[in-house]
CSV table of C-alpha atoms in Angstrom, one decimal:
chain,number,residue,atom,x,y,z
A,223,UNK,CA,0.0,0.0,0.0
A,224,UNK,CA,1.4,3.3,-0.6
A,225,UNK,CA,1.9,5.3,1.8
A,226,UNK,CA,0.3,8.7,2.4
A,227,UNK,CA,2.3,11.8,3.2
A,228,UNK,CA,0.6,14.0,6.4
A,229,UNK,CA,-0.9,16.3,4.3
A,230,UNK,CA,-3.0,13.8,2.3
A,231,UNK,CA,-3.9,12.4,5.9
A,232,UNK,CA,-5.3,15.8,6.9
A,233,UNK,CA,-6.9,16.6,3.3
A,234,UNK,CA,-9.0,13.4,3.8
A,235,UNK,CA,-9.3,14.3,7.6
A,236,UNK,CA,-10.7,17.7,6.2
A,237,UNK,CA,-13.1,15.8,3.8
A,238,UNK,CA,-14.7,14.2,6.0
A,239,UNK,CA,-15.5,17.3,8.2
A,240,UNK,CA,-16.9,19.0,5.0
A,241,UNK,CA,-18.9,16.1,4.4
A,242,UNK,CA,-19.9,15.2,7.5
A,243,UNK,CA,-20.1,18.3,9.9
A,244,UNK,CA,-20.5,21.1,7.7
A,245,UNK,CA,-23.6,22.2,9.0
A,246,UNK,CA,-23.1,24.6,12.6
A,247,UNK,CA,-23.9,22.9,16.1
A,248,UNK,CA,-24.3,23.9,19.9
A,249,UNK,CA,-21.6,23.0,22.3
A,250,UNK,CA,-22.0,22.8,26.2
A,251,UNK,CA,-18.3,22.8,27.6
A,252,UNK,CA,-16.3,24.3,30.1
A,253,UNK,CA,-13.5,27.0,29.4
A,254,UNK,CA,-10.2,26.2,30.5
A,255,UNK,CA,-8.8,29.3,28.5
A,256,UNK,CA,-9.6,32.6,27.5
A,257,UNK,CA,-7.5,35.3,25.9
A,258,UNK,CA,-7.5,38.2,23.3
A,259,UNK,CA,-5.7,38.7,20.2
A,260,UNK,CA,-5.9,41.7,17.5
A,261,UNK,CA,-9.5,42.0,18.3
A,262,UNK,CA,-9.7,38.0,18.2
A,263,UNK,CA,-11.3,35.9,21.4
A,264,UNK,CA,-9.0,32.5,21.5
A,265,UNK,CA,-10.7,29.9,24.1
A,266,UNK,CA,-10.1,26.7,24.8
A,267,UNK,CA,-13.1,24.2,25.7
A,268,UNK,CA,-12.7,21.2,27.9
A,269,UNK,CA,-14.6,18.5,29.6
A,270,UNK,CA,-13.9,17.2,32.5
A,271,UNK,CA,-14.9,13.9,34.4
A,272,UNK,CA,-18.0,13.5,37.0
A,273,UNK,CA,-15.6,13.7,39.6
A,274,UNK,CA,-14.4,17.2,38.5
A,275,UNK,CA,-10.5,15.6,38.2
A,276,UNK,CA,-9.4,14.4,34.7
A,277,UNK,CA,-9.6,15.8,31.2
A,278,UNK,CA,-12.2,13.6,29.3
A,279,UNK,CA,-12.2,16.2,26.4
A,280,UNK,CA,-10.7,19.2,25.1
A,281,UNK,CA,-10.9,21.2,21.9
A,282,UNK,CA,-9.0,24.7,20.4
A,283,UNK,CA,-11.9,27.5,19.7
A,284,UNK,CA,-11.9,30.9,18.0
A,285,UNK,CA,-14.2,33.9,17.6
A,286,UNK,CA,-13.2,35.6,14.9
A,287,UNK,CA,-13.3,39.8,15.5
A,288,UNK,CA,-16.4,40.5,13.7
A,289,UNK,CA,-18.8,37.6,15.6
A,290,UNK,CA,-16.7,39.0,18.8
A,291,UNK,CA,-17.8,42.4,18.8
A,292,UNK,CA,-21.0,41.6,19.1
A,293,UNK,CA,-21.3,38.4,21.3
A,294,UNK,CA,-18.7,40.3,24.0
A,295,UNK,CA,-21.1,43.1,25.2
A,296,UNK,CA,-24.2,41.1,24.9
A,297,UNK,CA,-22.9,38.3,27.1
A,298,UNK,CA,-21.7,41.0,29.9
A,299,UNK,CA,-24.6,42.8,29.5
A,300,UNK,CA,-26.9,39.7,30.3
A,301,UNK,CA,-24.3,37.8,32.9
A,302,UNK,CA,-22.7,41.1,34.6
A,303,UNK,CA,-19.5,39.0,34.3
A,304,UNK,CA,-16.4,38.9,31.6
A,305,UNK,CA,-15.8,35.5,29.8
A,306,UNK,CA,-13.0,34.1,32.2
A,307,UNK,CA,-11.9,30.3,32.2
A,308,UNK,CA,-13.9,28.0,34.8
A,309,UNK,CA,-17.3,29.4,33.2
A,310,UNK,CA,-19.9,26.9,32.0
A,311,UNK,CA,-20.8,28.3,28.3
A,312,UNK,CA,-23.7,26.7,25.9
A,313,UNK,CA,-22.1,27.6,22.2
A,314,UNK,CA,-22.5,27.8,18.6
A,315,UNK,CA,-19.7,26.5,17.0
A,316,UNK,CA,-18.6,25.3,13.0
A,317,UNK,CA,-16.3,22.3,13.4
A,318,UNK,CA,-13.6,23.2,11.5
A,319,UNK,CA,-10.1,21.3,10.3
A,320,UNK,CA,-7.0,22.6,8.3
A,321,UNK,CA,-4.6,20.9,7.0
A,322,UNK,CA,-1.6,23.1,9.1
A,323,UNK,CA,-3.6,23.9,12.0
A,324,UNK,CA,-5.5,21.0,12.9
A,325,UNK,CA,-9.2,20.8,14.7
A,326,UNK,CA,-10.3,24.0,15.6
A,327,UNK,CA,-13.9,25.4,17.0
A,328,UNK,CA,-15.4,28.3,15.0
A,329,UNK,CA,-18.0,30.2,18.0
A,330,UNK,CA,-20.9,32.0,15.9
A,331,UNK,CA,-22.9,32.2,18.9
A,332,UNK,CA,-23.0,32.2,22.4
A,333,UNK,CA,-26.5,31.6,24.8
A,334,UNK,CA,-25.4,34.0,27.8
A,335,UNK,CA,-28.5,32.5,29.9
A,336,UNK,CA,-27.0,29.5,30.3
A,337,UNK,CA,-24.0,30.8,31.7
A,338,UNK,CA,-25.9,32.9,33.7
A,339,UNK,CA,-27.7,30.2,35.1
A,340,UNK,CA,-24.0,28.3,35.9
A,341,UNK,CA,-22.9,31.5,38.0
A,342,UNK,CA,-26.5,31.8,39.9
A,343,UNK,CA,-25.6,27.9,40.2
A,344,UNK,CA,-22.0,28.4,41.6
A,345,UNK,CA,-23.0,31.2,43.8
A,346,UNK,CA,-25.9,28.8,45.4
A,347,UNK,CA,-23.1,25.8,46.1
A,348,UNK,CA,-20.8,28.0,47.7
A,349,UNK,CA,-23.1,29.9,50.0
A,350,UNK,CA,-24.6,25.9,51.2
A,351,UNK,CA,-21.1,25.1,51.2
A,352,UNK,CA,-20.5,27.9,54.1
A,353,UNK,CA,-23.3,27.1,55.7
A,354,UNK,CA,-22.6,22.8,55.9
A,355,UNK,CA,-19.4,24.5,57.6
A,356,UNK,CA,-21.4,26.8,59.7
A,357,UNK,CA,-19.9,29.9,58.7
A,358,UNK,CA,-22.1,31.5,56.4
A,359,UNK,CA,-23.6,34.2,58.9
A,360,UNK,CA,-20.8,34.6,61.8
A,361,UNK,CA,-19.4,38.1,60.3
A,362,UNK,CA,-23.0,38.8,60.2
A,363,UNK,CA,-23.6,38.1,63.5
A,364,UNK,CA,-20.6,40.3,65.2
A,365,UNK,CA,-22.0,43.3,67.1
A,366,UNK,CA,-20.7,46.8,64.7
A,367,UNK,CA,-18.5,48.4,67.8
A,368,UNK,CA,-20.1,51.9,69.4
A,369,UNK,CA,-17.9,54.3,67.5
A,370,UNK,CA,-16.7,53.0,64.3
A,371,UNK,CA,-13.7,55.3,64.0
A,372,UNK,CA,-10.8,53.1,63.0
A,373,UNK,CA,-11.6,51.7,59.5
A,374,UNK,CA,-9.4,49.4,57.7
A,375,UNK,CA,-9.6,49.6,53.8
A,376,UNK,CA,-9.2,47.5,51.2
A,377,UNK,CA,-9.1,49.0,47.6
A,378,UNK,CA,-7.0,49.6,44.7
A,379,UNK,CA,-4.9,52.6,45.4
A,380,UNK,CA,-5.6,54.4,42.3
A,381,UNK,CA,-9.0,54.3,42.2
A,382,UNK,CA,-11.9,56.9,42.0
A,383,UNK,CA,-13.7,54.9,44.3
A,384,UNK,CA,-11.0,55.1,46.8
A,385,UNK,CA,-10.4,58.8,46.8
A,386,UNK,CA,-14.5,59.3,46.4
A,387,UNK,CA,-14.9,57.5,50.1
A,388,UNK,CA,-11.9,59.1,51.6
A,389,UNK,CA,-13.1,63.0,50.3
A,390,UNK,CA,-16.9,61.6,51.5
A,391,UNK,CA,-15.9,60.1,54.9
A,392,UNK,CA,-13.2,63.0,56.3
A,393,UNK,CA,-14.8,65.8,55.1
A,394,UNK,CA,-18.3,64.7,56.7
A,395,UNK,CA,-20.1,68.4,57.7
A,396,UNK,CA,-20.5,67.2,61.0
A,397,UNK,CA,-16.7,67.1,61.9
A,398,UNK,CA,-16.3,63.2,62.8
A,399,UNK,CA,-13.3,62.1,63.3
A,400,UNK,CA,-12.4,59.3,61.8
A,401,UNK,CA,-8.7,57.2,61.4
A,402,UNK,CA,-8.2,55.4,57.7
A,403,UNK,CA,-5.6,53.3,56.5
A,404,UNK,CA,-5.4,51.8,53.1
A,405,UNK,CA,-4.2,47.9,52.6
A,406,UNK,CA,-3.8,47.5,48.5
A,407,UNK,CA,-5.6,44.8,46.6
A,408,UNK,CA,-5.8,44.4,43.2
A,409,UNK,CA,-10.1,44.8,42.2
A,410,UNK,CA,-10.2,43.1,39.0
A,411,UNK,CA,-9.4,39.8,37.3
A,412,UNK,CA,-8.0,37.0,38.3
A,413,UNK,CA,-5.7,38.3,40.9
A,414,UNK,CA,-8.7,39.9,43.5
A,415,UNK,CA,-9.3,36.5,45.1
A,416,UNK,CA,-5.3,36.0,46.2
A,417,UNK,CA,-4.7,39.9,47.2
A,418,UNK,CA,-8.2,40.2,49.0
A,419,UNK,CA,-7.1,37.8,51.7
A,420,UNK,CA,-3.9,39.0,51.7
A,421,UNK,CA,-5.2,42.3,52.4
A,422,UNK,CA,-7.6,41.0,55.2
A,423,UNK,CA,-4.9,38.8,56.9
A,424,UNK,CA,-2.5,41.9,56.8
A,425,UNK,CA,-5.5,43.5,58.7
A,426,UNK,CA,-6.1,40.1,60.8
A,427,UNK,CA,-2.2,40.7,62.5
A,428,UNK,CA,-4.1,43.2,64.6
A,429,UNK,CA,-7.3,43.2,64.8
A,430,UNK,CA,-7.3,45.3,68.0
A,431,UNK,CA,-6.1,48.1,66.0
A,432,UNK,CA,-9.6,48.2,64.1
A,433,UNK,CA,-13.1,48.5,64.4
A,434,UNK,CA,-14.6,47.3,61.0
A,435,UNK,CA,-13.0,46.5,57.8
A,436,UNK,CA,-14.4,47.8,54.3
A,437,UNK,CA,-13.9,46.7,51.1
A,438,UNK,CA,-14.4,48.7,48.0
A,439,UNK,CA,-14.4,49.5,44.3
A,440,UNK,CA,-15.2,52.1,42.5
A,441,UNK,CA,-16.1,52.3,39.1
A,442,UNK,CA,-15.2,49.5,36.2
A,443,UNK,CA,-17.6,47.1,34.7
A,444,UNK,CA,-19.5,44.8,36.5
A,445,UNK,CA,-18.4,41.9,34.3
A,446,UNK,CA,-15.3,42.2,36.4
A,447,UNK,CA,-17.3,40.4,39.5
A,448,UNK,CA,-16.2,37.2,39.3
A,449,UNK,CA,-13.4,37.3,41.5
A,450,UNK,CA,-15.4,38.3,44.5
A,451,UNK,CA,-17.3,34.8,44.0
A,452,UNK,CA,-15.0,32.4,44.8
A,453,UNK,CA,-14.9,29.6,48.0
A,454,UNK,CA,-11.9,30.8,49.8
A,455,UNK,CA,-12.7,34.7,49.6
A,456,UNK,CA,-16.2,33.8,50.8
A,457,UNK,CA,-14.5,31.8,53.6
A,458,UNK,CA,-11.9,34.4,54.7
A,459,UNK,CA,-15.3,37.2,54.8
A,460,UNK,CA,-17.6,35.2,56.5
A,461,UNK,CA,-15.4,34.0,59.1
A,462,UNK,CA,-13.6,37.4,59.7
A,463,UNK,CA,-13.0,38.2,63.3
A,464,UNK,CA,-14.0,42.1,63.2
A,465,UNK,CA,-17.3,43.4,61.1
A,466,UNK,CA,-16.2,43.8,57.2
A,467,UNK,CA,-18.8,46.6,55.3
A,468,UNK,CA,-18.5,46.1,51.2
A,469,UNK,CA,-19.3,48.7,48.7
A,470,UNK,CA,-18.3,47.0,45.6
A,471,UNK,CA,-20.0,49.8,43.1
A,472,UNK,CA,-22.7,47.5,41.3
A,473,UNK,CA,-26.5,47.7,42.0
A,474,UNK,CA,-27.8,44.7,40.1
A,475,UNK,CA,-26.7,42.0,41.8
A,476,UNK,CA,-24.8,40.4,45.2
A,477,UNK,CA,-21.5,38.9,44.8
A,478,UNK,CA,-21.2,36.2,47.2
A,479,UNK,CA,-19.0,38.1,49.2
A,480,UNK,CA,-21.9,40.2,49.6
A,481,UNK,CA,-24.0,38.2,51.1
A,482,UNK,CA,-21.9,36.5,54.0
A,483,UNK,CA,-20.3,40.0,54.8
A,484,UNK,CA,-21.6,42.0,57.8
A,485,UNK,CA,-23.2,45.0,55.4
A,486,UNK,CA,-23.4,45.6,52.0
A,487,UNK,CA,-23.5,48.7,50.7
A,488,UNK,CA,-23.6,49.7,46.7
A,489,UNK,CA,-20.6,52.1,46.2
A,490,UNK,CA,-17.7,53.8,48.1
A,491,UNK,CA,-19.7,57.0,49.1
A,492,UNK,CA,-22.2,55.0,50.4
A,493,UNK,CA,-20.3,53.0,52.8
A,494,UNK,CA,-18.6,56.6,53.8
A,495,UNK,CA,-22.4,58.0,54.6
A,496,UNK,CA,-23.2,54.6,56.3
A,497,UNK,CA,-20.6,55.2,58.8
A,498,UNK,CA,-21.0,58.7,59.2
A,499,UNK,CA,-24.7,57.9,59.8
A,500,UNK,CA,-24.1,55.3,62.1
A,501,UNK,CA,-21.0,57.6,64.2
A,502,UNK,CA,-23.8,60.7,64.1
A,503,UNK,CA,-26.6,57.9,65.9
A,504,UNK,CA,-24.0,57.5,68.1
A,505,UNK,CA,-23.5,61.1,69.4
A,506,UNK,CA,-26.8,61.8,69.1
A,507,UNK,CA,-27.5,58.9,71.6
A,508,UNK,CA,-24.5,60.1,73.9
A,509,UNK,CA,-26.0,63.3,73.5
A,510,UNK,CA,-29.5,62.0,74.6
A,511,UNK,CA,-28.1,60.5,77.7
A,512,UNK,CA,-25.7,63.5,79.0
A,513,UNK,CA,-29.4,65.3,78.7
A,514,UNK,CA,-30.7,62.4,80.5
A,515,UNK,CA,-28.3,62.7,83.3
A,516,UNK,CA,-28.5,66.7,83.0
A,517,UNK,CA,-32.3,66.5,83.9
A,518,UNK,CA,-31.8,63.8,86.9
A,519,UNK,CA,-29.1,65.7,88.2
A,520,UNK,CA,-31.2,69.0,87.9
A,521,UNK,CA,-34.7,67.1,89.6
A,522,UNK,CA,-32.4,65.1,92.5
A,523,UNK,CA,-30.7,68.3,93.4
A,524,UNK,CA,-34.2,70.3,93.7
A,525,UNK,CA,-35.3,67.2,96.0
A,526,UNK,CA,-32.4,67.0,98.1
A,527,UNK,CA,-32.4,71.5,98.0
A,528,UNK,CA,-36.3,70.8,99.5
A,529,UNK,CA,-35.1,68.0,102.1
A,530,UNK,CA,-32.6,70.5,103.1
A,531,UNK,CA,-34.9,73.6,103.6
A,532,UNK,CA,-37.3,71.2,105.2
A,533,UNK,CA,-34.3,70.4,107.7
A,534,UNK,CA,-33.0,73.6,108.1
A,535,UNK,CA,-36.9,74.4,109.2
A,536,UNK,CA,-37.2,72.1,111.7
A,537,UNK,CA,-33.4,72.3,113.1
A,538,UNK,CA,-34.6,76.0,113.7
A,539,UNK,CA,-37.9,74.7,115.3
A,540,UNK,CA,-35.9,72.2,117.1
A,541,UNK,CA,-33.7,74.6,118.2
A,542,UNK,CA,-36.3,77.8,119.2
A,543,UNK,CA,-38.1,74.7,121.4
A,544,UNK,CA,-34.9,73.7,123.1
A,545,UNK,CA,-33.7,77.0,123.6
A,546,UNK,CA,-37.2,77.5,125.5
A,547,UNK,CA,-36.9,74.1,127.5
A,548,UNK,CA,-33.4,75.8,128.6
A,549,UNK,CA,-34.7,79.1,129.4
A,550,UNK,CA,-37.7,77.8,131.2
A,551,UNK,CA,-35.1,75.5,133.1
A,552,UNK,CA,-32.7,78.5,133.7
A,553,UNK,CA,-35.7,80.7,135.3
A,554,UNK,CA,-36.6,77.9,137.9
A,555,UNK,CA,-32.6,77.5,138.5
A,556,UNK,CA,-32.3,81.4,139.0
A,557,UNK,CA,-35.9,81.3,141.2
A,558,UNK,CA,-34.3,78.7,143.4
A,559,UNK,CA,-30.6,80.4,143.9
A,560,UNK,CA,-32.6,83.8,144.7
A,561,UNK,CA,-34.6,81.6,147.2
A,562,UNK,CA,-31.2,80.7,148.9
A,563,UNK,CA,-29.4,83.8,148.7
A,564,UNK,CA,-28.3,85.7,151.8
A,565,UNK,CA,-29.6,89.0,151.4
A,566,UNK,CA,-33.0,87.3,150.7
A,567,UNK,CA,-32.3,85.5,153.9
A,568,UNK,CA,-31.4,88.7,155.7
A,569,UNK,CA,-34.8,90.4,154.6
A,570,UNK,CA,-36.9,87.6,156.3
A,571,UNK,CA,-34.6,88.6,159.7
A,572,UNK,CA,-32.0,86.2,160.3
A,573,UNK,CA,-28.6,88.0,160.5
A,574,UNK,CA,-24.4,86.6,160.4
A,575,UNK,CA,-22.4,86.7,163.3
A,576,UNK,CA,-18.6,86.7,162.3
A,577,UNK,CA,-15.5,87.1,165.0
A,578,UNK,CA,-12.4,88.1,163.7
A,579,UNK,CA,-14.0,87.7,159.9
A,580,UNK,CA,-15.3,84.7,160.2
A,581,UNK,CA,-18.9,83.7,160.4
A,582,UNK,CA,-19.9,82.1,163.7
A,583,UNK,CA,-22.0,79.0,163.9
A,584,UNK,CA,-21.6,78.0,167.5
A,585,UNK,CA,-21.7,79.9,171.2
A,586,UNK,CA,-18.3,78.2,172.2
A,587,UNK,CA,-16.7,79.7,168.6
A,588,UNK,CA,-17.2,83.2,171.3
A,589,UNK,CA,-15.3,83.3,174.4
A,590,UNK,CA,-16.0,86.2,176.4
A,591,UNK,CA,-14.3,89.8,175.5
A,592,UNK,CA,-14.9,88.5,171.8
A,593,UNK,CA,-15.7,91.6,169.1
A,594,UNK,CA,-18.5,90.1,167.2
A,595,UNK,CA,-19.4,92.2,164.2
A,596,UNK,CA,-23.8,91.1,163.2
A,597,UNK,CA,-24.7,91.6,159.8
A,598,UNK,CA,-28.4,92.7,159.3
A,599,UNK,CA,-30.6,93.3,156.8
A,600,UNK,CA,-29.8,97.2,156.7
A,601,UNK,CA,-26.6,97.2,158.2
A,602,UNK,CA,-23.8,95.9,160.9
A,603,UNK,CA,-23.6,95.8,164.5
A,604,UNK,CA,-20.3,95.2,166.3
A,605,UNK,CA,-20.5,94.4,170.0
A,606,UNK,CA,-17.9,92.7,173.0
A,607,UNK,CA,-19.3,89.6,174.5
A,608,UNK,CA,-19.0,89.7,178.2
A,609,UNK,CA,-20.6,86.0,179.4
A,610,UNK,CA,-19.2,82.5,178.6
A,611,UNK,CA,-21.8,81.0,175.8
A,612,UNK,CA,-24.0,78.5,177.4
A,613,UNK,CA,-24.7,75.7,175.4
């Protein structure tokens, strides 16, 4: 038999495709690889086997510029999300085999509902996932501290969003104070899983040092969202030990980090209002309760002001009765010491007899020839005695 060279091989090979698959077909495969060329989208579809492990199928596509430009935006437009390998895609695709190049998929059409439906899918397993583990809620369910005043960011450096929430939060009208500090993370593509936790176990070295984490980004397209739906961001969010606020910048739907975060907000500014809102409760509250303990000091001073002129009432009645007790007992004292005085004594006619000075209470205190000076009522008498006292 004669041999046939590799081009004659791959002529007949290319027959056969004309013959046989000439006509268009739809495809359900995974992407593996996606990348852009000169305006080209190169992908590469594979299939893999039902444990999810091994390669059971794999096949070289191409949408050519033209088809490309208008799948692209329709597909972002209906998904929110780029076309990125791991993506579930239902395609329209021309088999296709040259003689150089080999066996090659030609996409004229893509069914963006399908792949949709894959995300909403993925988005569901991970979020029962979290909660088999019995994480799913626990940032949810930390208490947001009193004052949130020390905020840790992560966000990409250069972005509006950034700047918007920093310009939003310091320059509040009601003069809050509040302490920022920036840890970078890349926003977009493939790297925002890996430098999201980086970021939040930068932050996780010292928690102490922080009240509540947030995570934004500003501006971009919302077909960059994929990243934030991944298994082991959702994991480090939901299970972060201090409250983590996102403001991702998209209205239409929750990412999955979202959803198991403590509060989502849609953009940067709105996170900045939230917690100037939530700092301005907070003094009004304080505010309410120095009032509070304003008006009990006011009413428990006027009580203990009326327990103190109703004392200072009765000490003085206390004090008018006492003083009359005293006086009362002071007249009967100065009755009875007027009753006993001598001169009172005199007036009712007894009289002092005194010899040499000194009163006399007995006859044999007087021998005879004694000067005995009597002391009367209205005067004194001084005589000599001139008989021995009898007894």
């Amino acid at each position: 038999m004669q041999p046939l060279s590799l081009y004659e091989l791959n002529s007949l090979i290319r027959g056969l495709f004309d013959t046989h698959l000439a006509h268009s077909l739809w495809l359900q495969a995974e992407l593996s690889e996606v990348r852009e060329h000169n305006g080209h989208c190169y992908v590469e579809f594979v299939q893999k086997d039902a444990k999810g492990n091994g390669l059971v199928a794999k096949a070289r596509g191409q949408i050519w510029a033209r088809t490309w430009a208008l799948l692209r935006p329709h597909f972002e437009q209906t998904t929110g999300q780029r076309l990125v390998a791991g993506m579930q895609v239902l395609v329209e695709v021309e088999p296709t085999f040259h003689e150089a190049y080999g066996y090659a998929l030609t996409v004229t059409d893509m069914d963006p509902t399908y792949t949709l439906g894959d995300i909403a899918r993925r988005r569901r397993e991970i979020l029962q996932q979290l909660e088999r583990e019995g994480v799913l809620t626990m940032n949810k369910e930390l208490p947001l501290p009193r004052l949130l005043q020390r905020i840790a960011v992560i966000s990409s450096a250069t972005a509006a969003g950034f700047q918007d929430f920093e310009r939003q939060l310091h320059d509040n009208r009601y003069r809050l104070a509040f302490h920022t500090r920036l840890f970078p993370a890349v926003m977009q593509g493939s790297a925002v899983e890996e430098s999201i936790i980086n970021a939040l176990n930068a932050i996780a070295a010292d928690t102490s040092r922080w009240d509540a984490v947030i995570i934004i980004r500003g501006g971009g397209s919302t077909a960059d969202l994929n990243g934030f739906d991944t298994l082991a961001l959702a994991e480090n969010v939901a299970q972060f030990p201090i409250p983590i606020i996102t403001g991702i910048g998209h209205e239409r739907d929750d990412t999955v980090i979202d959803i198991v975060s403590h509060t989502r907000v849609k953009t940067p500014t709105a996170a900045a209002e939230f917690l100037i809102h939530h700092q301005l409760q907070e003094w009004e509250h304080i505010a309410d309760m120095a009032d509070v303990v304003s008006r009990c000091a006011t009413l428990t001073l006027q009580r203990q002001s009326g327990r103190l002129d109703m004392l200072t009432q009765q000490t003085r009645t206390a004090t008018a009765q006492m003083l009359l007790r005293q006086q009362h007992r002071l007249d009967i004292a100065a009755t009875r010491i007027d009753g006993a005085s001598p001169d009172r004594l005199l007036r009712l006619g007894f009289s002092i007899t005194r010899v040499n000075g000194k009163a006399v209470t007995s006859a044999a205190q007087v021998p005879p020839g004694s000067i005995v000076t009597t002391t009367l009522a209205d005067g004194t008498l001084t005589s000599v005695t001139t008989d021995t006292p009898q007894p």
